[in-house]
XYZ file of N, CA and C in Angstrom:
711
model
N -14.830 51.023 -41.405
C -15.021 51.762 -43.002
C -13.577 52.243 -43.221
N -13.190 51.595 -44.007
C -12.102 51.372 -45.236
C -11.789 52.524 -45.910
N -10.276 52.827 -46.019
C -10.172 53.650 -46.627
C -9.252 52.956 -47.343
N -8.696 52.970 -49.253
C -8.163 53.189 -50.534
C -7.052 52.917 -50.222
N -5.494 52.539 -49.965
C -4.154 53.230 -49.336
C -4.305 53.803 -51.308
N -4.573 53.480 -52.793
C -4.336 54.216 -53.679
C -4.528 55.977 -52.929
N -5.586 55.986 -52.518
C -5.514 57.608 -52.022
C -3.910 57.986 -51.380
N -2.806 57.110 -51.034
C -2.135 57.814 -50.911
C -0.628 58.120 -52.010
N -1.224 57.312 -53.045
C -0.703 57.617 -54.405
C 0.089 58.821 -54.613
N -1.132 60.165 -55.598
C -0.982 61.275 -55.177
C -0.319 61.995 -54.246
N 0.229 61.451 -52.577
C 0.793 62.640 -52.347
C 2.157 62.223 -51.201
N 2.384 60.503 -52.427
C 3.516 60.032 -52.499
C 4.326 60.896 -53.795
N 3.324 60.710 -55.197
C 3.998 61.589 -56.378
C 4.130 63.453 -56.471
N 4.504 63.394 -54.845
C 4.363 64.833 -54.751
C 5.910 65.279 -54.643
N 6.477 64.000 -53.875
C 8.024 63.248 -53.190
C 8.391 63.122 -54.636
N 8.637 62.585 -55.242
C 8.729 61.503 -56.370
C 7.504 61.520 -57.401
N 8.169 62.632 -58.157
C 7.228 63.355 -59.950
C 7.477 62.444 -60.442
N 8.745 61.756 -60.569
C 9.786 61.227 -61.333
C 8.883 59.300 -61.656
N 8.293 58.986 -60.792
C 7.717 58.119 -59.933
C 7.145 57.926 -60.851
N 6.206 56.284 -60.871
C 5.658 55.106 -61.645
C 4.143 54.987 -61.021
N 3.432 55.255 -60.668
C 2.086 54.781 -60.566
C 2.574 53.079 -60.183
N 2.432 52.663 -60.546
C 2.921 51.171 -60.932
C 4.349 50.598 -59.566
N 5.091 51.233 -60.183
C 6.385 50.914 -58.671
C 6.272 51.354 -57.396
N 4.890 52.539 -57.307
C 4.319 53.229 -56.509
C 3.801 52.092 -55.458
N 2.667 51.610 -56.164
C 1.585 50.702 -55.543
C 2.004 49.799 -55.557
N 3.631 48.731 -56.011
C 3.700 48.018 -55.490
C 4.192 48.042 -53.856
N 5.474 49.008 -54.292
C 5.904 49.370 -52.886
C 5.469 49.869 -51.402
N 4.223 50.729 -52.238
C 2.748 50.731 -50.922
C 2.144 49.652 -50.162
N 2.003 48.593 -50.976
C 1.307 47.658 -50.766
C 2.232 46.484 -49.279
N 4.601 47.083 -50.095
C 4.431 46.544 -49.204
C 5.118 47.448 -47.661
N 4.690 48.113 -47.015
C 5.138 49.172 -46.800
C 3.996 48.985 -45.849
N 2.262 48.791 -46.436
C 0.973 48.333 -45.298
C 1.468 47.308 -44.558
N 2.448 46.450 -45.624
C 1.951 45.000 -44.561
C 3.551 45.219 -43.597
N 4.747 45.554 -43.934
C 5.711 45.945 -43.036
C 5.067 46.946 -41.407
N 4.463 47.710 -41.106
C 3.569 48.600 -40.963
C 3.105 47.320 -39.631
N 1.452 47.047 -40.352
C 1.067 46.011 -39.842
C 2.033 45.334 -38.741
N 2.978 44.529 -39.479
C 3.455 43.633 -38.766
C 4.375 43.897 -37.742
N 5.440 45.559 -37.596
C 6.213 45.888 -36.910
C 5.307 46.881 -36.045
N 4.450 47.132 -35.901
C 3.280 48.140 -35.013
C 2.600 47.036 -34.262
N 2.019 45.384 -35.006
C 1.085 45.106 -34.130
C -0.245 46.089 -33.701
N -0.751 46.718 -35.219
C -1.303 47.372 -34.849
C -3.085 47.381 -34.649
N -2.776 45.784 -35.496
C -4.888 45.138 -36.228
C -4.669 44.160 -34.785
N -5.628 44.527 -34.519
C -6.299 43.363 -33.893
C -7.766 42.300 -33.902
N -8.092 41.360 -34.437
C -9.143 41.180 -34.540
C -9.624 40.022 -33.082
N -11.297 39.895 -33.070
C -11.514 38.845 -31.773
C -12.091 37.588 -33.060
N -11.015 36.871 -33.125
C -11.676 35.064 -34.027
C -12.938 34.924 -33.258
N -14.130 33.836 -33.996
C -14.960 33.175 -33.833
C -15.083 32.465 -32.164
N -15.874 32.495 -31.728
C -15.760 31.546 -31.108
C -14.853 29.942 -31.149
N -14.428 29.128 -30.481
C -13.694 27.957 -31.397
C -14.454 26.875 -29.714
N -15.052 25.825 -30.521
C -15.302 24.542 -29.574
C -13.881 24.165 -29.479
N -13.997 24.083 -27.966
C -12.585 23.155 -27.312
C -13.365 21.118 -26.960
N -12.269 21.139 -27.298
C -12.436 19.073 -27.355
C -12.089 18.479 -26.213
N -12.399 17.660 -26.180
C -11.570 16.889 -24.740
C -10.588 16.188 -25.549
N -9.568 15.838 -24.196
C -8.896 15.473 -25.342
C -7.961 15.952 -26.387
N -8.320 17.425 -26.931
C -8.066 18.043 -28.295
C -6.886 18.810 -27.554
N -5.628 19.447 -27.736
C -4.733 20.596 -27.542
C -4.517 21.404 -28.612
N -4.626 20.722 -29.738
C -4.315 22.269 -30.997
C -5.785 22.105 -31.340
N -5.658 23.640 -31.826
C -6.680 24.212 -32.880
C -6.224 24.955 -33.905
N -6.793 24.567 -35.163
C -6.770 25.643 -36.529
C -7.049 26.590 -36.123
N -6.603 27.861 -36.097
C -6.903 29.219 -35.959
C -7.373 29.799 -38.468
N -8.712 30.053 -38.495
C -8.430 30.353 -39.171
C -8.309 31.910 -39.659
N -7.532 32.482 -41.089
C -6.823 33.922 -40.999
C -8.690 34.909 -41.241
N -8.382 35.956 -40.577
C -9.694 36.998 -40.856
C -9.329 37.270 -42.669
N -10.020 37.395 -43.337
C -10.744 37.415 -44.747
C -8.830 38.569 -45.023
N -8.372 38.268 -46.002
C -7.262 39.471 -46.380
C -6.419 39.674 -45.395
N -6.246 39.028 -44.392
C -5.165 39.701 -44.005
C -3.906 37.977 -42.779
N -3.372 37.291 -42.823
C -2.482 36.705 -42.109
C -2.434 36.502 -40.519
N -2.431 36.324 -39.959
C -2.449 35.687 -38.233
C -0.914 36.108 -38.078
N -0.691 36.746 -37.001
C 0.894 36.811 -36.845
C 0.999 36.094 -35.650
N -0.109 36.753 -33.991
C 0.282 35.969 -33.216
C -1.330 36.345 -32.426
N -1.284 35.754 -31.529
C -2.047 35.893 -29.806
C -2.032 37.201 -29.276
N -3.070 37.594 -29.420
C -2.031 38.528 -27.752
C -3.301 38.105 -27.110
N -4.492 37.370 -27.189
C -5.112 37.789 -25.310
C -5.590 36.145 -25.751
N -6.260 35.861 -25.311
C -7.383 34.659 -25.252
C -7.953 34.394 -23.575
N -8.931 33.255 -23.337
C -9.821 33.244 -22.253
C -10.290 31.968 -22.509
N -10.117 30.730 -22.176
C -11.626 29.658 -22.254
C -12.454 29.549 -20.771
N -14.222 30.276 -21.431
C -14.848 30.281 -20.282
C -14.763 31.945 -19.663
N -14.083 31.930 -18.132
C -14.055 33.236 -18.292
C -13.172 32.716 -17.337
N -12.220 32.614 -17.624
C -10.422 31.944 -17.394
C -9.590 32.213 -18.596
N -8.529 33.744 -17.634
C -7.781 34.237 -19.104
C -6.271 33.013 -19.689
N -6.097 32.902 -20.316
C -5.293 31.980 -21.045
C -4.450 33.176 -20.296
N -2.892 32.895 -20.577
C -1.011 33.122 -20.172
C -0.565 32.597 -21.732
N -0.314 33.547 -22.410
C 0.572 32.966 -23.662
C 2.145 32.960 -23.354
N 2.284 31.844 -23.909
C 3.904 31.560 -23.899
C 4.605 30.860 -25.116
N 5.582 29.931 -24.643
C 6.111 29.694 -26.017
C 6.114 28.304 -25.802
N 7.193 27.519 -26.404
C 7.227 25.604 -25.977
C 8.875 25.907 -25.679
N 9.707 26.916 -25.733
C 11.252 27.003 -25.083
C 10.618 27.469 -23.965
N 10.116 28.832 -23.743
C 9.415 28.717 -22.098
C 8.791 27.780 -21.324
N 7.822 26.802 -22.098
C 7.465 25.430 -21.125
C 8.666 25.003 -20.516
N 9.483 24.252 -21.706
C 10.180 23.746 -21.566
C 11.667 24.198 -20.382
N 11.865 25.681 -20.555
C 12.679 26.674 -19.292
C 12.082 26.009 -18.341
N 10.525 26.184 -18.231
C 9.680 26.693 -16.481
C 9.061 25.594 -15.837
N 8.366 24.711 -16.525
C 7.609 23.752 -15.917
C 7.612 23.793 -14.987
N 8.691 23.753 -13.952
C 8.975 22.734 -13.002
C 8.291 23.963 -11.771
N 8.546 25.264 -12.129
C 8.271 26.038 -11.111
C 6.864 26.664 -11.954
N 6.560 26.274 -13.136
C 5.324 27.328 -13.874
C 3.613 25.705 -13.463
N 4.385 24.806 -13.662
C 3.190 23.705 -13.541
C 2.495 24.053 -11.639
N 3.642 23.833 -10.458
C 3.111 23.939 -9.240
C 2.042 24.854 -9.025
N 1.642 26.157 -10.185
C 1.072 27.189 -10.148
C -0.738 26.694 -9.887
N -0.630 26.263 -10.780
C -2.170 25.105 -11.033
C -2.161 23.269 -11.483
N -3.379 23.217 -10.509
C -3.702 21.584 -10.554
C -4.150 20.530 -11.901
N -2.688 20.561 -12.277
C -2.486 19.604 -13.552
C -2.288 17.898 -13.518
N -3.048 17.389 -13.894
C -2.803 15.531 -14.062
C -2.021 15.095 -15.088
N -1.013 14.260 -15.619
C -0.827 14.015 -16.326
C -1.078 12.552 -17.090
N -1.319 12.446 -18.496
C -1.953 11.682 -19.833
C -1.292 10.347 -19.451
N -2.262 9.407 -18.840
C -2.196 8.010 -17.890
C -1.312 7.486 -19.452
N -1.255 7.372 -20.572
C -0.579 6.718 -21.601
C 0.515 7.166 -21.998
N 1.363 8.198 -20.657
C 2.448 9.059 -20.718
C 3.304 8.124 -19.310
N 3.005 6.772 -18.714
C 3.326 5.956 -18.031
C 4.962 5.469 -18.764
N 5.471 5.701 -18.220
C 6.319 4.933 -18.156
C 6.433 3.821 -17.501
N 8.123 2.718 -18.023
C 8.071 1.053 -18.274
C 7.682 1.256 -16.710
N 8.661 1.582 -15.611
C 8.159 1.723 -13.938
C 6.869 2.123 -13.736
N 5.949 3.019 -14.561
C 4.544 3.056 -13.465
C 4.639 4.650 -13.572
N 5.706 4.952 -13.467
C 5.470 6.410 -12.864
C 4.992 7.270 -14.094
N 4.809 8.444 -13.945
C 3.765 9.882 -15.073
C 5.654 10.321 -15.980
N 5.505 10.802 -17.046
C 6.349 11.804 -17.192
C 5.802 12.897 -17.289
N 5.931 13.903 -16.145
C 5.231 15.055 -15.978
C 5.797 15.871 -16.761
N 5.384 16.228 -18.018
C 6.464 17.625 -19.356
C 4.800 17.968 -19.563
N 4.917 19.274 -19.440
C 3.878 20.045 -19.959
C 3.114 19.166 -21.221
N 4.070 18.285 -22.496
C 3.092 18.247 -23.454
C 1.880 17.059 -23.005
N 2.596 16.251 -22.092
C 1.014 15.627 -21.598
C 0.650 15.964 -20.402
N 0.597 17.098 -20.198
C -0.364 17.479 -19.411
C -1.667 17.687 -19.134
N -2.960 17.541 -18.144
C -4.138 17.333 -18.101
C -4.862 18.070 -17.259
N -5.710 19.322 -17.689
C -6.556 20.361 -16.990
C -7.737 20.457 -17.316
N -8.185 20.631 -16.840
C -10.128 20.554 -16.852
C -10.339 21.885 -17.484
N -9.116 23.338 -17.231
C -9.765 24.995 -17.977
C -8.382 24.565 -18.050
N -7.236 24.620 -18.871
C -6.096 24.878 -19.440
C -5.885 26.174 -19.837
N -4.894 26.218 -18.473
C -4.300 27.936 -17.983
C -3.194 28.499 -18.653
N -2.753 27.667 -20.101
C -1.760 28.482 -21.482
C -2.395 27.854 -22.953
N -1.302 29.402 -23.715
C -1.690 28.495 -24.612
C -0.224 29.095 -25.657
N 0.149 27.899 -26.722
C 1.196 28.657 -27.694
C 0.746 28.481 -28.579
N 1.812 28.828 -30.095
C 1.064 28.480 -31.157
C 2.763 28.103 -31.507
N 2.386 26.801 -31.942
C 3.338 26.031 -33.272
C 3.345 26.391 -34.071
N 2.597 27.372 -34.788
C 2.917 28.353 -36.241
C 1.296 29.590 -35.441
N 1.896 30.332 -36.546
C 1.305 31.414 -36.314
C -0.521 30.495 -37.014
N -0.922 30.015 -37.123
C -2.084 28.882 -37.911
C -2.421 28.294 -36.314
N -1.964 28.146 -35.926
C -2.562 26.790 -34.518
C -2.108 27.351 -32.950
N -3.169 26.846 -32.625
C -3.046 27.344 -30.918
C -3.380 26.026 -30.314
N -2.515 25.747 -29.290
C -1.842 25.208 -28.896
C -2.104 24.754 -27.128
N -2.950 24.034 -26.528
C -3.584 24.669 -25.177
C -2.758 23.434 -24.198
N -2.401 24.078 -23.092
C -1.693 23.588 -21.953
C -2.554 23.317 -20.200
N -2.822 22.806 -20.220
C -2.761 21.211 -20.071
C -3.760 21.101 -22.056
N -3.743 19.636 -21.925
C -5.126 18.988 -22.741
C -5.858 19.567 -22.194
N -6.713 19.683 -22.173
C -8.268 19.716 -21.223
C -8.867 18.530 -22.078
N -9.079 18.620 -20.124
C -10.133 17.094 -20.257
C -11.640 16.912 -20.205
N -12.265 18.430 -21.022
C -13.683 18.578 -21.115
C -13.973 18.838 -21.979
N -14.736 19.483 -22.602
C -15.468 19.682 -23.908
C -16.303 20.835 -23.639
N -16.303 21.886 -24.661
C -16.825 22.963 -23.788
C -16.916 23.735 -24.879
N -18.942 23.828 -25.112
C -18.793 25.185 -26.971
C -18.548 26.525 -26.459
N -18.064 26.583 -28.039
C -17.950 28.008 -27.618
C -16.730 28.774 -27.140
N -15.991 27.570 -26.081
C -15.111 28.512 -25.132
C -14.155 29.096 -24.975
N -13.128 28.744 -26.103
C -11.440 29.722 -26.482
C -11.830 30.922 -27.349
N -12.405 31.587 -26.655
C -11.812 32.542 -27.310
C -10.584 33.583 -27.931
N -10.029 34.273 -28.543
C -8.675 34.663 -28.949
C -8.528 35.468 -29.252
N -8.343 36.761 -28.980
C -8.152 38.336 -30.134
C -6.152 37.630 -30.721
N -6.179 38.127 -32.380
C -5.140 37.796 -32.798
C -4.725 38.664 -33.048
N -2.831 39.011 -33.778
C -2.791 41.002 -34.242
C -2.747 39.879 -35.367
N -2.936 40.584 -36.362
C -3.034 40.472 -38.068
C -2.285 41.623 -38.857
N -1.928 40.552 -40.173
C -0.923 41.356 -40.748
C -1.785 41.446 -42.679
N -2.072 42.243 -43.354
C -2.437 42.328 -44.024
C -1.574 41.836 -45.358
N -2.412 40.897 -46.207
C -1.549 39.879 -47.620
C -1.916 40.885 -48.566
N -0.916 40.262 -49.620
C -0.743 41.330 -51.186
C -1.346 41.584 -51.334
N -2.956 41.283 -50.916
C -3.886 41.652 -52.328
C -4.599 42.472 -51.399
N -3.433 43.616 -50.546
C -4.381 44.573 -49.358
C -4.785 45.165 -50.594
N -6.111 46.187 -50.718
C -6.082 47.458 -51.152
C -7.500 48.728 -50.460
N -7.456 48.270 -49.484
C -7.828 49.398 -48.493
C -7.344 48.718 -46.747
N -7.951 50.258 -45.924
C -7.126 49.219 -44.008
C -8.649 50.667 -43.469
N -8.636 50.157 -42.730
C -9.282 50.443 -41.235
C -9.327 52.651 -41.596
N -10.361 52.867 -41.556
C -9.963 54.696 -41.713
C -9.392 55.317 -40.047
N -9.325 54.578 -39.603
C -9.148 54.976 -38.278
C -7.125 54.463 -37.941
N -7.488 54.187 -38.946
C -5.688 53.354 -39.084
C -5.353 54.391 -40.356
N -5.515 53.964 -41.677
C -5.357 55.435 -42.789
C -5.181 57.107 -41.841
N -6.305 57.384 -41.148
C -6.523 58.817 -40.937
C -5.222 59.246 -39.915
N -5.230 58.020 -39.299
C -3.911 58.760 -37.564
C -2.061 58.184 -38.005
N -2.225 57.305 -39.979
C -0.561 57.087 -40.136
C -0.685 57.198 -41.571
N -0.818 57.482 -42.049
C -0.674 57.756 -43.298
C -0.034 58.713 -44.096
N 0.680 59.742 -42.560
C 1.879 60.156 -43.430
C 3.342 59.142 -42.716
N 2.978 58.700 -41.620
C 3.996 57.274 -41.817
C 3.880 56.620 -42.601
N 3.062 55.531 -43.892
C 2.911 55.352 -44.455
C 3.387 55.779 -45.748
N 3.930 57.037 -46.241
C 3.843 57.646 -46.924
C 5.166 57.724 -46.906
N 5.843 58.059 -45.782
C 7.490 58.245 -45.529
C 8.756 57.423 -45.768
N 7.179 56.197 -45.629
C 8.074 55.337 -45.908
C 8.150 54.730 -47.156
N 7.234 54.694 -47.556
C 7.169 54.567 -49.332
C 8.168 55.135 -50.110
N 7.751 56.286 -49.868
C 9.157 57.496 -49.860
C 10.631 57.275 -50.029
N 10.385 57.372 -48.796
C 11.980 57.175 -47.981
C 13.154 55.552 -48.733
N 12.182 54.604 -49.616
C 12.424 53.421 -49.689
C 12.696 53.714 -51.514
N 11.782 54.337 -52.294
C 11.457 54.178 -53.354
C 13.266 55.192 -53.406
N 13.324 56.288 -52.782
C 14.411 56.844 -52.673
C 16.180 56.080 -53.071
N 15.713 55.188 -52.325
C 16.908 54.642 -51.469
C 17.869 54.033 -52.776
N 16.827 53.161 -53.872
C 17.081 52.272 -54.884
C 18.076 53.230 -55.651
N 18.875 52.314 -55.966
C 20.124 52.568 -56.736
C 19.496 53.612 -57.954
N 20.254 53.789 -58.490
C 20.042 54.024 -60.263
C 18.298 54.104 -60.709
N 18.076 54.684 -60.367
C 16.759 55.552 -60.955
C 16.150 56.735 -61.039
N 15.751 57.406 -61.724
C 15.342 58.901 -61.603
C 15.365 59.741 -60.490
N 14.956 58.860 -59.527
C 13.915 59.826 -58.647
C 15.465 59.054 -56.951
N 16.042 58.124 -57.153
C 16.833 58.117 -56.369
C 17.860 59.225 -55.711
N 17.795 59.283 -54.804
C 18.758 60.442 -53.723
C 18.319 60.254 -52.467
N 20.053 59.471 -52.307
C 19.725 59.180 -50.478
C 20.246 59.737 -49.225
N 20.455 61.251 -49.895
C 20.165 62.370 -49.140
C 18.970 62.229 -47.945
N 17.699 62.326 -49.066
C 16.751 62.740 -48.494
C 16.001 61.789 -47.890
N 16.393 60.401 -48.486
C 15.311 59.359 -48.049
C 15.335 58.921 -46.840
N 16.847 58.682 -46.478
C 16.936 58.758 -44.965
C 16.528 59.778 -43.481
N 15.583 60.315 -44.285
C 14.790 61.525 -43.782
C 13.339 60.867 -43.497
N 13.870 60.197 -45.102
C 11.788 59.854 -45.160
C 11.512 59.302 -44.167
N 12.705 58.210 -44.081
C 12.986 56.489 -43.440
C 12.928 56.733 -41.600
N 13.386 57.763 -41.573
C 13.741 58.044 -39.797
C 11.647 58.595 -39.558
N 11.833 59.125 -40.076
C 10.192 59.999 -40.304
C 9.148 57.748 -40.153
N 8.953 57.104 -41.155
C 8.995 55.255 -41.200
C 8.897 55.363 -40.072
N 9.909 55.160 -39.459
C 10.275 54.768 -38.319
C 9.850 55.172 -36.765
N 9.442 56.575 -36.647
C 8.814 57.076 -36.510
C 8.041 56.570 -35.752
N 6.913 56.769 -36.886
C 5.541 56.343 -37.247
C 5.495 54.948 -36.438
N 6.174 54.010 -37.032
C 6.296 52.787 -36.532
C 5.962 52.796 -35.060
N 7.035 53.106 -34.376
C 7.395 52.508 -32.712
C 6.294 53.548 -32.352
N 5.698 54.542 -32.991
C 4.483 55.366 -31.651
C 3.137 54.283 -32.134
N 2.888 54.270 -33.472
C 2.523 52.688 -33.819
C 2.430 52.020 -32.710
N 3.964 50.862 -32.728
C 3.521 50.033 -31.166
C 3.536 49.950 -30.145
N 3.914 51.645 -29.775
C 3.511 51.414 -28.604
C 2.094 52.087 -28.150
N 1.398 52.328 -28.610
C -0.091 52.811 -28.823
C -0.416 50.825 -28.626
N -0.018 50.077 -29.716
C -0.527 48.807 -29.048
C -0.853 48.458 -27.798
N 1.004 48.752 -27.216
C 1.388 48.547 -26.336
C 0.530 48.617 -25.062
N 0.698 49.817 -24.926
C -0.532 51.164 -24.184
C -1.979 49.863 -23.810
N -2.701 49.975 -25.285
C -3.884 49.465 -25.242
C -3.632 47.737 -25.017
N -2.759 47.322 -24.721
C -2.686 45.862 -24.522
C -3.088 45.987 -22.328
N -1.390 47.060 -22.325
C -1.580 47.114 -20.888
C -3.094 47.579 -20.279
N -3.927 48.382 -21.052
C -4.927 48.761 -20.425
C -6.512 47.481 -20.111
N -5.792 45.910 -21.070
C -6.774 44.610 -21.175
C -6.131 44.603 -19.959
N -5.290 44.516 -18.800
C -4.952 43.882 -18.158
C -4.768 42.140 -18.364
N -4.160 42.154 -19.541
C -3.852 40.751 -19.892
C -2.601 39.867 -19.027
N -3.237 38.428 -18.913
C -1.910 37.627 -18.141
C -1.007 37.244 -19.473
N 0.893 37.973 -19.411
C 1.271 37.373 -21.077
C 2.394 36.689 -20.128
N 3.258 35.678 -20.633
C 3.904 35.388 -20.174
C 4.884 35.968 -21.772
N 6.182 36.502 -21.283
C 6.972 36.769 -22.990
C 8.025 36.010 -23.259
N 7.793 37.372 -24.723
C 7.940 35.091 -25.579
C 8.615 36.232 -26.762
N 9.317 34.835 -27.730
C 9.363 35.843 -29.056
C 9.452 34.378 -29.856
N 7.883 34.791 -29.141
C 7.438 33.793 -30.722
C 6.823 34.290 -32.024
N 7.073 34.675 -32.840
C 6.760 35.317 -34.463
C 6.522 36.042 -34.248
N 7.741 36.936 -33.338
C 7.867 38.391 -33.919
C 7.554 38.364 -35.550
């Protein structure tokens, strides 16, 4: 079930009696998006993706009304994918490659017939790594050597688009005060408005930041309970 975010407008007006519903509604959308982006509170399972032999990159379709931020976890068949980044693969490939039985694409042979053994041309029966060249693309490492129908399963962290009008009940019920504080604080910080009040604005913004951190901690604890292997990276923060 979902709750309309517009339900928060009367709560916000209690602290901004001179505010307009139009300004509040716009700022509310911005705060909701910021909250989802920074807390990683919302994750969904994408539909199973067919793995195609000799194909490393797979387009990720955004859930309706949302933009994918990053992959949270994934698997191919029963094998857990390790989430990484292009920079980390470049830096640590010599070490990482020794842990798995990679072969290398014959088309990468050099003039001296020695294979160029980099992650970009590594081949695997069941790829152990995935990273995102962009938020709507998953790149498997190594390149799969076989096709697997519905073999790629991904859970992705998402945030709403500006078209957002509702959020899940459990998020609304747990964090409505956080969202209210964010809107009130940001509007009170705006200069030369009837409701400008820098002194009280900071208290509301502090409450908002506390709520974002609480939600982020909740998301991290949930991830840790899943016991998912995860290579630390800075992709798409």
